[in-house]
Short mmCIF file of C-alpha atoms in Angstrom, two decimals:
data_model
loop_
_atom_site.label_atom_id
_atom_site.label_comp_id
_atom_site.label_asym_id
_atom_site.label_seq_id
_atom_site.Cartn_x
_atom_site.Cartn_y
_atom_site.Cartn_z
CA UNK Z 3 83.74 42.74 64.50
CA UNK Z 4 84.74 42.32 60.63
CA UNK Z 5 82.12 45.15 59.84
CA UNK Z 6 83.84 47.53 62.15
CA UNK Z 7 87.14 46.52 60.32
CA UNK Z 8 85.63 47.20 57.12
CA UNK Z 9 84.24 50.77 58.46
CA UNK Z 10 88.14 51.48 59.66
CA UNK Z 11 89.23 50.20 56.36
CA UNK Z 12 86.84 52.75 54.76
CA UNK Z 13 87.58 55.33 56.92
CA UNK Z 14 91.45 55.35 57.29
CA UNK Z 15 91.72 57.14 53.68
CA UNK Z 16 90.31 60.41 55.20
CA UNK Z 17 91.59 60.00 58.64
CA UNK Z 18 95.18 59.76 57.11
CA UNK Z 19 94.92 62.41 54.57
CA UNK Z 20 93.73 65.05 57.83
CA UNK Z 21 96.39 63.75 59.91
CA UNK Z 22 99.43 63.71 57.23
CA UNK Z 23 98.24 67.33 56.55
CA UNK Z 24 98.04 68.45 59.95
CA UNK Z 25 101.29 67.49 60.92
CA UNK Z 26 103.58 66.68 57.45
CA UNK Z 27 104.82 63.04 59.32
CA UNK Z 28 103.97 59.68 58.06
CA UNK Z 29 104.38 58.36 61.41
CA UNK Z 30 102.77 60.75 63.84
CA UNK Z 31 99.67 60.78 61.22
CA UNK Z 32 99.83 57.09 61.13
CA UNK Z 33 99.71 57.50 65.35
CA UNK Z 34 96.84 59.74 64.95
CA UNK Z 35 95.03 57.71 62.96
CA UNK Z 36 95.24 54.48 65.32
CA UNK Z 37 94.16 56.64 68.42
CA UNK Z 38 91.54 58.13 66.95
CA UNK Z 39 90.18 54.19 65.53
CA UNK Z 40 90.47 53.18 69.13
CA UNK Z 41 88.48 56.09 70.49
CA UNK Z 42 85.62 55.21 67.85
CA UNK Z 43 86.12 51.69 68.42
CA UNK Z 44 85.54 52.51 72.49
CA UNK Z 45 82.00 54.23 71.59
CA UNK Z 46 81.13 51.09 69.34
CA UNK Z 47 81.76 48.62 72.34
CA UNK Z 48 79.74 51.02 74.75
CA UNK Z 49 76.77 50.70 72.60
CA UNK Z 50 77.26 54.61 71.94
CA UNK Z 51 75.50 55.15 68.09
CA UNK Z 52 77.45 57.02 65.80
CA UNK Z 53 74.79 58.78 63.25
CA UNK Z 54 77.61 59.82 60.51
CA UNK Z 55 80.67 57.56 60.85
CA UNK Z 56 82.87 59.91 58.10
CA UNK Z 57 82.10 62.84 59.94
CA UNK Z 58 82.80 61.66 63.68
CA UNK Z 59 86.05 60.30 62.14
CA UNK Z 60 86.94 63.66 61.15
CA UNK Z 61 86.19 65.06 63.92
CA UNK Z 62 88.43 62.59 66.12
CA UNK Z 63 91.25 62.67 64.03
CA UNK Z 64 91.37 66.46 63.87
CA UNK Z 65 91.17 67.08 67.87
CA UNK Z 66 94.04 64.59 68.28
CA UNK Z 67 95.94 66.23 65.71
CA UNK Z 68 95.50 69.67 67.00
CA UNK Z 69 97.22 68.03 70.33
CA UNK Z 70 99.72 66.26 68.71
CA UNK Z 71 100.75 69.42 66.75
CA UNK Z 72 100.50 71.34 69.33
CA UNK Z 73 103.24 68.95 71.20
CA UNK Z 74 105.08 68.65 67.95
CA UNK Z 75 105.08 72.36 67.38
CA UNK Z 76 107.44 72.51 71.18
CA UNK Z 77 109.88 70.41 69.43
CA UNK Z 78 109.96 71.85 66.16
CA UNK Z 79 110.96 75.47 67.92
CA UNK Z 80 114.02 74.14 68.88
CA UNK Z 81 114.84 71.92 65.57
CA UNK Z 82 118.15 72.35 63.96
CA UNK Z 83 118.26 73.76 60.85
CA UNK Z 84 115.01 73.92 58.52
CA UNK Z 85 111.95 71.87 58.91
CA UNK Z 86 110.81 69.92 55.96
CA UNK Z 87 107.93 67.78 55.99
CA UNK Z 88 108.15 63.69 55.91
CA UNK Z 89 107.84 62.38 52.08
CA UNK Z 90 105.08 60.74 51.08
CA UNK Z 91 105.19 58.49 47.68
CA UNK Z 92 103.03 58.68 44.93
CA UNK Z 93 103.17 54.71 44.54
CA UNK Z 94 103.30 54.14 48.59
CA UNK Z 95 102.04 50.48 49.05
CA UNK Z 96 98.95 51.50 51.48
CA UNK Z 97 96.06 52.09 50.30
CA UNK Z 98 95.27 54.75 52.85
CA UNK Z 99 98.00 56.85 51.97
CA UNK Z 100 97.07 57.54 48.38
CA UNK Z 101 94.96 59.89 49.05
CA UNK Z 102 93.88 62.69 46.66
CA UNK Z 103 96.58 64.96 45.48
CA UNK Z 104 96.65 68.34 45.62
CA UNK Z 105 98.30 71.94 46.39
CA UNK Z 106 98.22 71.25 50.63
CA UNK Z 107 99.73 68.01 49.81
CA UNK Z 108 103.17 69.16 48.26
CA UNK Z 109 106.23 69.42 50.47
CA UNK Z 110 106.74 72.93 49.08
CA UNK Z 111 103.04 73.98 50.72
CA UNK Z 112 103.45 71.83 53.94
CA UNK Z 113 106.30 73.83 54.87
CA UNK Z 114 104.31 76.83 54.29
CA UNK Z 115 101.26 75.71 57.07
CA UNK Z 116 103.83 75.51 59.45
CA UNK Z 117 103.12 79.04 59.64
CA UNK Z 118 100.11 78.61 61.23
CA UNK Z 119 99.28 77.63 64.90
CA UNK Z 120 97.13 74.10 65.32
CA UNK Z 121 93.43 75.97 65.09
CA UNK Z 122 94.53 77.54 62.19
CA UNK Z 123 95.81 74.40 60.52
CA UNK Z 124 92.59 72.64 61.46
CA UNK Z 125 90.41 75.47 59.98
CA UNK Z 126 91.93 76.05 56.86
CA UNK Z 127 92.59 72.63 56.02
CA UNK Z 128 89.09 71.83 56.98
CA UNK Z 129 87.64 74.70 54.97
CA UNK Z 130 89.64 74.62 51.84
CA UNK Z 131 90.52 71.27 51.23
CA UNK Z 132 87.48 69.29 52.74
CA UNK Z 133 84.99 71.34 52.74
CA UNK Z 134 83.65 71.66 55.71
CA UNK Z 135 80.78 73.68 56.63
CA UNK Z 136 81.36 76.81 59.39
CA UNK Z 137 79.38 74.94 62.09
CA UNK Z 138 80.95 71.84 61.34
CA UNK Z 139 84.09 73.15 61.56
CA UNK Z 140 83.18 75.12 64.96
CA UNK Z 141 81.94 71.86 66.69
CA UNK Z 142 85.20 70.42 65.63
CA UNK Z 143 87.52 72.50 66.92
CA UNK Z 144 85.20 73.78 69.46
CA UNK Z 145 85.07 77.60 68.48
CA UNK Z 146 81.69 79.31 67.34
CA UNK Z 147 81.10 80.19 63.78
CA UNK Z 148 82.23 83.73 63.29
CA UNK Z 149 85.52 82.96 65.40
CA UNK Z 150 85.81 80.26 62.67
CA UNK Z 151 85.25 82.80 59.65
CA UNK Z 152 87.93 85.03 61.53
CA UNK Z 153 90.40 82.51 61.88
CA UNK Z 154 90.17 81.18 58.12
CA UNK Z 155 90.88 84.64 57.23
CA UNK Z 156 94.36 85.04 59.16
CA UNK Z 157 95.03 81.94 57.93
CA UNK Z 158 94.78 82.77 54.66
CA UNK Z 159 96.62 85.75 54.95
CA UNK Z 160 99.46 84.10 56.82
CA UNK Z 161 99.73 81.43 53.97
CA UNK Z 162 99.42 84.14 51.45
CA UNK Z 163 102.60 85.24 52.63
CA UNK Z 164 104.91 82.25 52.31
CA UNK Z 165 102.81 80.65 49.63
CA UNK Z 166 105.17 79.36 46.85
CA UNK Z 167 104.00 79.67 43.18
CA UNK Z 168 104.05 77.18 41.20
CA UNK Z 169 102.10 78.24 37.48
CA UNK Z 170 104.13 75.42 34.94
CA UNK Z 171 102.54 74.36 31.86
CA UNK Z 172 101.25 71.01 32.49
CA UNK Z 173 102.89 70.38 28.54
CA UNK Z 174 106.03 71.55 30.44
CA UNK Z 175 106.15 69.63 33.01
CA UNK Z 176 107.90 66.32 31.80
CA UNK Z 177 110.08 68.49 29.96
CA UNK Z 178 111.36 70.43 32.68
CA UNK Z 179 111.51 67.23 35.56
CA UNK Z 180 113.34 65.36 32.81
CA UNK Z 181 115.55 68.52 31.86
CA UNK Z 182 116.37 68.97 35.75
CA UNK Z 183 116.92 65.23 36.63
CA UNK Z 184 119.34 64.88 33.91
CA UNK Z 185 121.27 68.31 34.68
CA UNK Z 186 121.37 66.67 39.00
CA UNK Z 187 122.92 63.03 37.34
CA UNK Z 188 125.50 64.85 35.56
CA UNK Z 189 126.12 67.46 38.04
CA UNK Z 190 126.49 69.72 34.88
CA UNK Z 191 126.76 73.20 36.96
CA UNK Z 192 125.93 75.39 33.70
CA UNK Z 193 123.06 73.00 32.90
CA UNK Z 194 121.74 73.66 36.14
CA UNK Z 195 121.85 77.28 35.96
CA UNK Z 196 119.59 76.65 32.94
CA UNK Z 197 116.51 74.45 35.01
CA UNK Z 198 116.43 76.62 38.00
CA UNK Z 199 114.39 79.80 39.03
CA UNK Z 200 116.67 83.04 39.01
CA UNK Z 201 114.94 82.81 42.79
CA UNK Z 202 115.44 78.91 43.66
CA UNK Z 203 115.69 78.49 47.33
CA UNK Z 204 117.21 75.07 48.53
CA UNK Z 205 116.84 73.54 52.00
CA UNK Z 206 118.29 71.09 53.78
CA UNK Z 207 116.66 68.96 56.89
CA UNK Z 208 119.14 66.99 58.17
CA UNK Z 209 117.64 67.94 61.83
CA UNK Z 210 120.69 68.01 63.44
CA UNK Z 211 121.21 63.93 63.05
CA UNK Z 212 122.22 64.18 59.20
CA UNK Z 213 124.71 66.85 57.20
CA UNK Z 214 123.12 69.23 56.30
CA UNK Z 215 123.04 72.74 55.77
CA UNK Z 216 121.39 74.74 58.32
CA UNK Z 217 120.35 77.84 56.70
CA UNK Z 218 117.92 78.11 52.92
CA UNK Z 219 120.52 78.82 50.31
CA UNK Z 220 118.80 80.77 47.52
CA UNK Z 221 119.60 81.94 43.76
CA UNK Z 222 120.48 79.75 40.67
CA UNK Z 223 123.96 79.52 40.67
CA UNK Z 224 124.78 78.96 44.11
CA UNK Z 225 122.13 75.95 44.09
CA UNK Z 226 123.73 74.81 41.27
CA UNK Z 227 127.32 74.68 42.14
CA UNK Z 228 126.39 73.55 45.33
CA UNK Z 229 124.14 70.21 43.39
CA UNK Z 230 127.43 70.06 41.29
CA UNK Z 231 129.53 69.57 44.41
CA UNK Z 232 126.99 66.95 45.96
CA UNK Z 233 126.78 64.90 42.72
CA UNK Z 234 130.54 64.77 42.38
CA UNK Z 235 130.72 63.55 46.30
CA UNK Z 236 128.16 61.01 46.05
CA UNK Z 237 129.73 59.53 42.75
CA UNK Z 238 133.00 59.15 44.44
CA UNK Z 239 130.86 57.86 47.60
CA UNK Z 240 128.92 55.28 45.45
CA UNK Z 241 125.89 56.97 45.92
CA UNK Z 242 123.24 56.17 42.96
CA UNK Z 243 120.05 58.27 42.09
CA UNK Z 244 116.49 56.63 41.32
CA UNK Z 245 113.60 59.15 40.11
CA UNK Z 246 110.36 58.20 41.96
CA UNK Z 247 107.90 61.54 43.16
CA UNK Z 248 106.68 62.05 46.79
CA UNK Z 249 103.86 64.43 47.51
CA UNK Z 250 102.55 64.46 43.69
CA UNK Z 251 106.54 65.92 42.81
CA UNK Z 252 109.33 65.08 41.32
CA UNK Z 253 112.03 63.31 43.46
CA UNK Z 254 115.45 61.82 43.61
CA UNK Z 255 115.83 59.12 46.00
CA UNK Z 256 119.55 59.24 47.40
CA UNK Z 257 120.55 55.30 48.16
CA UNK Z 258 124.22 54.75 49.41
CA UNK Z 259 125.96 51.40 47.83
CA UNK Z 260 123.78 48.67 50.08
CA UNK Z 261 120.89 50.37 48.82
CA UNK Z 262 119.96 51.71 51.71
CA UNK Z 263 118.12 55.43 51.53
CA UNK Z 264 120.35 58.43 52.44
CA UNK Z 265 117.74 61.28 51.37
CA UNK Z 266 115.24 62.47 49.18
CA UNK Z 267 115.81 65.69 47.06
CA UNK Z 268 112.33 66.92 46.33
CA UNK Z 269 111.66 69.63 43.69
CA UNK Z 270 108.79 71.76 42.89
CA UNK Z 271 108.89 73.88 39.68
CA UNK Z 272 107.34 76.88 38.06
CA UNK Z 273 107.82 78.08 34.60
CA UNK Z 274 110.66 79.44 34.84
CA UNK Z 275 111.97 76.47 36.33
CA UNK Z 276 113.20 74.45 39.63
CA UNK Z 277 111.37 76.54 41.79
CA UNK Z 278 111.48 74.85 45.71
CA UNK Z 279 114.19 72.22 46.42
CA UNK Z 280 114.38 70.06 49.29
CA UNK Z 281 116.62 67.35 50.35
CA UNK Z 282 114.98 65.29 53.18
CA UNK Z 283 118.10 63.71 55.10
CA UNK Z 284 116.73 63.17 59.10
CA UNK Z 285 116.89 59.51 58.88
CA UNK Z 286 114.11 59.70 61.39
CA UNK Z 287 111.70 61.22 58.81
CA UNK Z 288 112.98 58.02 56.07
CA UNK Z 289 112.08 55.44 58.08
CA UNK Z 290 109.19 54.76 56.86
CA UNK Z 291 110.39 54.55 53.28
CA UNK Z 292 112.39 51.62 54.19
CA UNK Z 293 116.15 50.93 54.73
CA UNK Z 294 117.87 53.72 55.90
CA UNK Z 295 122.00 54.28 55.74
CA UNK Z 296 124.06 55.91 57.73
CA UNK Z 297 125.63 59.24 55.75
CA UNK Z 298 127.80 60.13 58.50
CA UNK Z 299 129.65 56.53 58.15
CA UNK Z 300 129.67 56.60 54.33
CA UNK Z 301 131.37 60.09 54.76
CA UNK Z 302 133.85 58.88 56.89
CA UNK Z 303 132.76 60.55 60.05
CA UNK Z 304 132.39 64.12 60.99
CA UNK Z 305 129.60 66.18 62.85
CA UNK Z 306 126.98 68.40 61.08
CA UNK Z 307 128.78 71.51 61.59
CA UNK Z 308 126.23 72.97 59.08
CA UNK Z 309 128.53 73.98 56.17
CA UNK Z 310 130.11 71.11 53.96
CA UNK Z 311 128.06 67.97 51.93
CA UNK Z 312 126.05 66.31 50.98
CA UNK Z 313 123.52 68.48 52.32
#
């Protein structure tokens, strides 16, 4: 029994990083990943060999995320306001969920597979990020090879589409995270102006249990007045900022004054600037980051009518 714990151990790394990319949730993937160990774990006790353990882990994980997406999918067609994908930290505490970093991994890119149906997820993700072979890939999702090739390539197209760009300087990079971080603490509007993209678009997934608004706002000085206004709320709120990334980006952890998490304003840049901004709210999607307030409450009450902050 311990060497089947140390094969999950081993194994969990991969399963997770298919799972959290096939859905964008912590805790679904983190499902996934425990139904798919007991299905292996079934085939063990039978007596059933399994000739490539990585591989038949794959493959199990990847079916039961296609289904769980493909449930999850339902739900998100009828989710108020945008959909944002669950944070994942850089420095999260299991080892299993440091997996390797990457485009598919950012928040920004997430949001953009979303795009695709389950199939599609499985293939491209499969393809471009694991590399897969086409018949591995068909026996996995149970198409045959040139279906496979087809589907990659609408994929791609579909993904092509949404795809955010993202072509900062690596040199650049501290200086414009530092540069924005410091502009959000003061909630210095014309400093703002100065880190964002002329074409910043800024969501807000509150999912209907949160304030939040429910429609992208885009350009650089309505983002920026609108940060200005949340900054100067929070402060009078007691809200306090930490800096700690998610999904290999900058972040700003939102934590009311028990310390308990309110949101997490992701940001991805390009050169010329604050490119994709976020602000994860659903307390449903923080629970997994620990401690999470109550923003309504600290606000005094209301309803998410959609408009006001701190979206």
């Amino acid at each position: 029994m311990a060497g089947a714990s140390v094969a999950h151990d081993q194994l969990r790394p991969l399963m997770f990083s298919i799972a959290y990319r096939m859905l964008g949730s912590v805790v679904e993937a983190e499902d996934v990943v425990q139904e798919a160990h007991l299905r292996i774990e079934e085939r063990r006790v039978a007596g059933l060999e399994i000739e490539n353990p990585a591989a038949y882990a794959s493959t199990v994980t990847t079916r039961i995320a296609i289904d769980a997406l493909r449930s999850a999918r339902r739900q998100r067609e009828v989710y108020v306001g945008p959909w944002m994908p669950e944070p994942l930290p850089d420095d999260d505490a299991d080892p299993a969920h440091r997996v390797e970093r990457d485009e598919t991994l950012s928040f920004a890119f997430l949001a953009v597979l979303e795009r695709l149906g389950p199939v599609e997820r499985a293939v491209f993700l499969l393809r471009e990020v694991f590399a897969y072979d086409y018949a591995a890939i068909a026996e996995i999702v149970g198409r045959d090879e040139v279906a496979c090739r087809q589907i990659l390539h609408r994929a791609k197209a579909r993904i092509a589409e949404g795809r955010p760009r993202f072509e900062a300087a690596e040199e650049r990079d501290a200086e414009l995270t530092d540069a924005f971080f410091a502009a959000v603490e003061a909630g210095n509007v014309d400093r703002l102006v100065d880190v964002l993209a002329d074409d910043v678009v800024f969501y807000g997934d509150g999912g209907g249990r949160a304030p939040a608004i429910r429609e992208p706002m885009h350009g650089a000085l309505a983002v920026a007045r609108f940060l200005g206004g949340l900054v100067r709320r929070g402060t009078s709120m007691g809200v306090r900022l930490e800096r700690r990334p998610v999904n290999g980006a900058p972040a700003l952890w939102v934590r009311g004054p028990d310390g308990a998490l309110l949101s997490v304003l992701m940001v991805q840049f390009d050169a010329n600037g604050a490119q994709v901004i976020a602000n994860q709210l659903n307390p449903e999607k923080l629970t997994h980051l620990g401690p999470v307030g109550d923003l309504y409450a600290l606000m005094g009450g209301g309803t998410d009518d959609g408009d006001g902050p701190p979206a």
